[in-house]
PDB file of C-alpha atoms in Angstrom:
ATOM      1  CA  MET A   1       0.000   0.000   0.000  1.00 48.00           C
ATOM      2  CA  ARG A   2       1.195   3.480  -0.893  1.00 51.00           C
ATOM      3  CA  SER A   3       1.595   6.248   1.569  1.00 49.00           C
ATOM      4  CA  THR A   4      -0.041   9.554   0.618  1.00 51.00           C
ATOM      5  CA  LYS A   5      -0.425  12.881   2.290  1.00 55.00           C
ATOM      6  CA  TYR A   6      -3.495  11.498   4.074  1.00 52.00           C
ATOM      7  CA  GLY A   7      -1.582   8.622   5.591  1.00 52.00           C
ATOM      8  CA  THR A   8      -1.836   4.919   4.904  1.00 54.00           C
ATOM      9  CA  PHE A   9      -4.779   4.284   7.226  1.00 52.00           C
ATOM     10  CA  ALA A  10      -6.950   6.997   5.637  1.00 52.00           C
ATOM     11  CA  VAL A  11      -6.229   5.678   2.136  1.00 50.00           C
ATOM     12  CA  HIS A  12      -7.034   2.176   3.324  1.00 52.00           C
ATOM     13  CA  LEU A  13     -10.401   3.418   4.658  1.00 52.00           C
ATOM     14  CA  MET A  14     -11.207   5.192   1.386  1.00 54.00           C
ATOM     15  CA  LEU A  15     -10.401   2.192  -0.774  1.00 54.00           C
ATOM     16  CA  SER A  16     -11.820  -0.483   1.482  1.00 53.00           C
ATOM     17  CA  PRO A  17     -15.171  -2.035   0.474  1.00 53.00           C
ATOM     18  CA  ILE A  18     -16.107  -2.473   4.112  1.00 57.00           C
ATOM     19  CA  VAL A  19     -18.306   0.239   5.585  1.00 52.00           C
ATOM     20  CA  TYR A  20     -17.168   1.232   9.041  1.00 53.00           C
ATOM     21  CA  ARG A  21     -19.938   2.169  11.447  1.00 59.00           C
ATOM     22  CA  MET A  22     -19.740   3.661  14.859  1.00 59.00           C
ATOM     23  CA  SER A  23     -20.540   1.212  17.569  1.00 66.00           C
ATOM     24  CA  TYR A  24     -22.625   3.159  20.042  1.00 71.00           C
ATOM     25  CA  PRO A  25     -26.030   2.123  21.320  1.00 77.00           C
ATOM     26  CA  ARG A  26     -29.224   3.758  20.089  1.00 78.00           C
ATOM     27  CA  HIS A  27     -30.550   6.626  22.184  1.00 80.00           C
ATOM     28  CA  PRO A  28     -33.228   5.421  24.611  1.00 81.00           C
ATOM     29  CA  ASN A  29     -35.704   8.119  23.474  1.00 84.00           C
ATOM     30  CA  ALA A  30     -35.246   7.440  19.746  1.00 83.00           C
ATOM     31  CA  VAL A  31     -38.524   6.826  17.936  1.00 83.00           C
ATOM     32  CA  VAL A  32     -38.338   3.982  15.477  1.00 81.00           C
ATOM     33  CA  ILE A  33     -41.181   3.976  12.962  1.00 83.00           C
ATOM     34  CA  LYS A  34     -41.791   0.536  11.563  1.00 83.00           C
ATOM     35  CA  PRO A  35     -44.025  -0.105   8.563  1.00 78.00           C
ATOM     36  CA  PRO A  36     -47.447  -1.559   9.348  1.00 72.00           C
ATOM     37  CA  THR A  37     -47.516  -5.312   9.430  1.00 77.00           C
ATOM     38  CA  GLN A  38     -51.124  -5.553   8.269  1.00 80.00           C
ATOM     39  CA  THR A  39     -52.412  -4.959   4.764  1.00 85.00           C
ATOM     40  CA  ILE A  40     -54.717  -2.016   4.225  1.00 85.00           C
ATOM     41  CA  SER A  41     -58.382  -2.845   3.847  1.00 91.00           C
ATOM     42  CA  PRO A  42     -59.614  -2.859   0.227  1.00 92.00           C
ATOM     43  CA  LEU A  43     -62.481  -0.582   1.247  1.00 96.00           C
ATOM     44  CA  ILE A  44     -60.077   1.992   2.659  1.00 95.00           C
ATOM     45  CA  ARG A  45     -57.843   1.693  -0.404  1.00 94.00           C
ATOM     46  CA  PHE A  46     -60.883   2.150  -2.675  1.00 97.00           C
ATOM     47  CA  GLY A  47     -61.948   5.191  -0.645  1.00 98.00           C
ATOM     48  CA  ARG A  48     -58.502   6.763  -0.945  1.00 97.00           C
ATOM     49  CA  TYR A  49     -58.310   6.320  -4.708  1.00 97.00           C
ATOM     50  CA  THR A  50     -61.896   7.521  -5.105  1.00 98.00           C
ATOM     51  CA  ALA A  51     -61.090  10.663  -3.121  1.00 98.00           C
ATOM     52  CA  LEU A  52     -57.956  11.182  -5.212  1.00 98.00           C
ATOM     53  CA  GLY A  53     -59.919  10.804  -8.465  1.00 98.00           C
ATOM     54  CA  LEU A  54     -62.683  13.132  -7.286  1.00 98.00           C
ATOM     55  CA  GLY A  55     -60.085  15.694  -6.228  1.00 98.00           C
ATOM     56  CA  ILE A  56     -58.442  15.590  -9.649  1.00 98.00           C
ATOM     57  CA  LEU A  57     -61.835  15.863 -11.362  1.00 98.00           C
ATOM     58  CA  TRP A  58     -62.875  18.794  -9.155  1.00 98.00           C
ATOM     59  CA  GLY A  59     -59.545  20.501  -9.800  1.00 98.00           C
ATOM     60  CA  ALA A  60     -59.966  20.159 -13.568  1.00 98.00           C
ATOM     61  CA  ILE A  61     -63.520  21.549 -13.455  1.00 98.00           C
ATOM     62  CA  ARG A  62     -62.455  24.409 -11.204  1.00 98.00           C
ATOM     63  CA  LEU A  63     -59.477  25.218 -13.421  1.00 98.00           C
ATOM     64  CA  ARG A  64     -61.788  25.484 -16.439  1.00 97.00           C
ATOM     65  CA  GLN A  65     -64.189  27.766 -14.537  1.00 96.00           C
ATOM     66  CA  ILE A  66     -61.412  30.038 -13.324  1.00 97.00           C
ATOM     67  CA  SER A  67     -59.785  30.095 -16.779  1.00 96.00           C
ATOM     68  CA  GLU A  68     -63.050  31.250 -18.391  1.00 95.00           C
ATOM     69  CA  TYR A  69     -63.515  33.902 -15.714  1.00 96.00           C
ATOM     70  CA  HIS A  70     -59.993  35.226 -16.137  1.00 97.00           C
ATOM     71  CA  ALA A  71     -60.326  35.162 -19.936  1.00 96.00           C
ATOM     72  CA  ASP A  72     -63.259  37.569 -19.540  1.00 95.00           C
ATOM     73  CA  ILE A  73     -61.186  39.742 -17.219  1.00 96.00           C
ATOM     74  CA  ARG A  74     -58.241  39.763 -19.666  1.00 96.00           C
ATOM     75  CA  GLU A  75     -60.581  40.726 -22.525  1.00 97.00           C
ATOM     76  CA  TRP A  76     -62.041  43.582 -20.464  1.00 96.00           C
ATOM     77  CA  GLU A  77     -58.571  44.790 -19.459  1.00 97.00           C
ATOM     78  CA  HIS A  78     -57.464  44.684 -23.108  1.00 97.00           C
ATOM     79  CA  GLU A  79     -60.466  46.773 -24.189  1.00 98.00           C
ATOM     80  CA  LYS A  80     -59.711  49.212 -21.387  1.00 98.00           C
ATOM     81  CA  ALA A  81     -56.028  49.427 -22.411  1.00 97.00           C
ATOM     82  CA  VAL A  82     -56.952  50.020 -26.070  1.00 98.00           C
ATOM     83  CA  ALA A  83     -59.366  52.797 -25.073  1.00 97.00           C
ATOM     84  CA  LYS A  84     -56.715  54.347 -22.810  1.00 97.00           C
ATOM     85  CA  ALA A  85     -54.106  54.184 -25.592  1.00 97.00           C
ATOM     86  CA  ALA A  86     -56.503  55.892 -28.018  1.00 96.00           C
ATOM     87  CA  ASP A  87     -57.297  58.558 -25.430  1.00 97.00           C
ATOM     88  CA  ASP A  88     -53.592  59.101 -24.721  1.00 96.00           C
ATOM     89  CA  ALA A  89     -52.854  59.393 -28.444  1.00 93.00           C
ATOM     90  CA  GLN A  90     -55.629  61.970 -28.847  1.00 91.00           C
ATOM     91  CA  ARG A  91     -54.368  63.906 -25.810  1.00 94.00           C
ATOM     92  CA  LYS A  92     -50.790  63.822 -27.149  1.00 91.00           C
ATOM     93  CA  LYS A  93     -51.962  65.098 -30.527  1.00 87.00           C
ATOM     94  CA  TRP A  94     -53.946  67.884 -28.857  1.00 88.00           C
ATOM     95  CA  LEU A  95     -50.969  68.920 -26.699  1.00 90.00           C
ATOM     96  CA  SER A  96     -48.636  68.876 -29.717  1.00 85.00           C
ATOM     97  CA  ARG A  97     -51.118  70.985 -31.639  1.00 84.00           C
ATOM     98  CA  GLU A  98     -51.295  73.520 -28.805  1.00 87.00           C
ATOM     99  CA  GLU A  99     -47.510  73.545 -28.468  1.00 86.00           C
ATOM    100  CA  MET A 100     -47.062  74.228 -32.195  1.00 84.00           C
ATOM    101  CA  ARG A 101     -49.611  77.056 -32.042  1.00 82.00           C
ATOM    102  CA  TYR A 102     -47.659  78.555 -29.145  1.00 85.00           C
ATOM    103  CA  LEU A 103     -44.336  78.248 -31.006  1.00 81.00           C
ATOM    104  CA  MET A 104     -45.820  79.867 -34.121  1.00 81.00           C
ATOM    105  CA  LYS A 105     -47.137  82.691 -31.959  1.00 81.00           C
ATOM    106  CA  VAL A 106     -43.728  83.178 -30.291  1.00 84.00           C
ATOM    107  CA  VAL A 107     -41.894  83.176 -33.642  1.00 82.00           C
ATOM    108  CA  ASP A 108     -44.553  85.459 -35.213  1.00 82.00           C
ATOM    109  CA  LEU A 109     -45.361  83.149 -38.113  1.00 79.00           C
ATOM    110  CA  PRO A 110     -48.767  83.113 -39.731  1.00 80.00           C
ATOM    111  CA  PHE A 111     -50.607  79.864 -39.012  1.00 73.00           C
ATOM    112  CA  GLU A 112     -50.617  78.408 -42.558  1.00 76.00           C
ATOM    113  CA  GLU A 113     -46.982  79.322 -43.157  1.00 77.00           C
ATOM    114  CA  GLY A 114     -45.929  77.865 -39.770  1.00 75.00           C
ATOM    115  CA  VAL A 115     -47.731  74.606 -40.483  1.00 75.00           C
ATOM    116  CA  ALA A 116     -45.919  74.340 -43.818  1.00 76.00           C
ATOM    117  CA  GLN A 117     -42.494  75.258 -42.383  1.00 74.00           C
ATOM    118  CA  PHE A 118     -42.674  73.007 -39.321  1.00 72.00           C
ATOM    119  CA  GLY A 119     -44.143  70.131 -41.328  1.00 74.00           C
ATOM    120  CA  VAL A 120     -46.981  69.502 -38.896  1.00 75.00           C
ATOM    121  CA  SER A 121     -49.919  69.461 -41.263  1.00 72.00           C
ATOM    122  CA  ASP A 122     -50.884  66.008 -39.947  1.00 71.00           C
ATOM    123  CA  LEU A 123     -51.528  67.542 -36.511  1.00 73.00           C
ATOM    124  CA  TYR A 124     -54.142  69.905 -37.902  1.00 71.00           C
ATOM    125  CA  ARG A 125     -55.871  67.410 -40.151  1.00 69.00           C
ATOM    126  CA  GLU A 126     -59.311  66.509 -38.796  1.00 68.00           C
ATOM    127  CA  ASP A 127     -59.846  62.774 -38.372  1.00 55.00           C
TER     128      ASP A 127
END
């Protein structure tokens, strides 16, 4: 056996197929849970699987109900967002229009000439 930096005994323990266990007695208060020695009643087993199946079925039905409800909510929120975006676009156009009128007034340009020079004829087009 070779000697390494761990020492010969440590290498022997690492390479040995034998598992070394500590030899101390079990604590007197240790709880040892042993599997039941009896088989479970078929009626109880049937009841468990029936409850599991009914729970899965109820979950699937409930998921469908909640999905439909939230689809309606998402549709309503989308309509609300589209209306808000249209309102914001209209407000932005109105503010830009007012800002351009103010700039034309400050620069002392006639309205038609200012619209042509600034290239903002799309702001003053009626939709």
